[in-house]
Amino acid sequence: MRTPIIAGNWKLNKTISEAVALTTALKASVADVADVEIVVAPAFTALAAVNATIAGSNIRLSAQDVYSEDSGAFTGEVSAPMLKDVGCDYVIIGHSERRQYFGETNESVNQKVKAALAHDLKPIICVGEQLEERETGQTETVIDDHVTGGIAGLSDAELLSCVIAYEPVWAIGTGKTATPAQAQEVHSFIRGLLRKTHSAEVAVQLRIQYGGSVKPENASELMAQPDVDGALVGGASLEAESFAQIVKFV
Ligand code: 13P
């Protein structure tokens, strides 16, 4: 019912030529995949070249961030119309690294989500607790705060254009994956929240990805959970072979 979505977040990696080489190899490896939505998120500088490389393929383009204003005196920022212009269908918003290092808040996430939707870009909204928050029993409070803050003011139709990515911060880049049961527990909690903030229909239809040390070895077990609809992959998306394996495990 929910089409799985596997997205590769390349973070601060890959020059243009490296990005094109990775995409070319990936395109060949996943050419026969039809039942999974495949997304890559290169750095801003490689978006145009990757877009040309994926033309006519089953791979979709995402950016890793967007600014909330369309244009103006905001040195260094990139807007939703610009991302649309370069070929993006998706944009990652509120990644924990942006919350941690660049002062992203629920309010700025919410503004960016609205800016993206206004230009027909689909937001991948990231939420997730830190280790200390999990250990002190605050996981649900933090997830509630990130989810309700990020999606505030969206209509049901707008929210259904979004994807939520649950990425426990303690599992990102650490090799420490959440267990399938831990992922399922939080994904199910998020659906419960969506029932309250929006509707039962939205709660059932919205796709929720898991992210945090997803690898070919653990992908199928995570994807087998009833409320896990895909993965947001960091490290393992930097090689065509491992990312393609994850896509094919769905
Ligand atoms: P890793 O897969 O490297 O843990 O990164 C996850 C992530 O942050 C994806 O956005």
PDB file of C-alpha atoms in Angstrom, residues 36 43 45 51 55 62 77 84 176 178 197 224 237:
ATOM      1  CA  VAL A  36      10.789   0.846  -4.730  1.00  0.00           C
ATOM      2  CA  ALA A  43      25.675  18.030  -2.283  1.00  0.00           C
ATOM      3  CA  THR A  45      27.308  21.405  -6.349  1.00  0.00           C
ATOM      4  CA  ASN A  51      20.231  15.133 -12.584  1.00  0.00           C
ATOM      5  CA  ALA A  55      17.564  11.285 -16.838  1.00  0.00           C
ATOM      6  CA  SER A  62      16.903  15.201  -3.580  1.00  0.00           C
ATOM      7  CA  GLU A  77      21.454  29.895   0.889  1.00  0.00           C
ATOM      8  CA  LYS A  84      13.085  22.567  -8.419  1.00  0.00           C
ATOM      9  CA  LYS A 176      24.984   1.075  16.135  1.00  0.00           C
ATOM     10  CA  ALA A 178      18.396   0.548  16.262  1.00  0.00           C
ATOM     11  CA  THR A 197      -2.568  15.902  14.597  1.00  0.00           C
ATOM     12  CA  ALA A 224      10.259  -6.200   7.417  1.00  0.00           C
ATOM     13  CA  SER A 237      24.916   5.019   0.045  1.00  0.00           C
TER      14      SER A 237
END
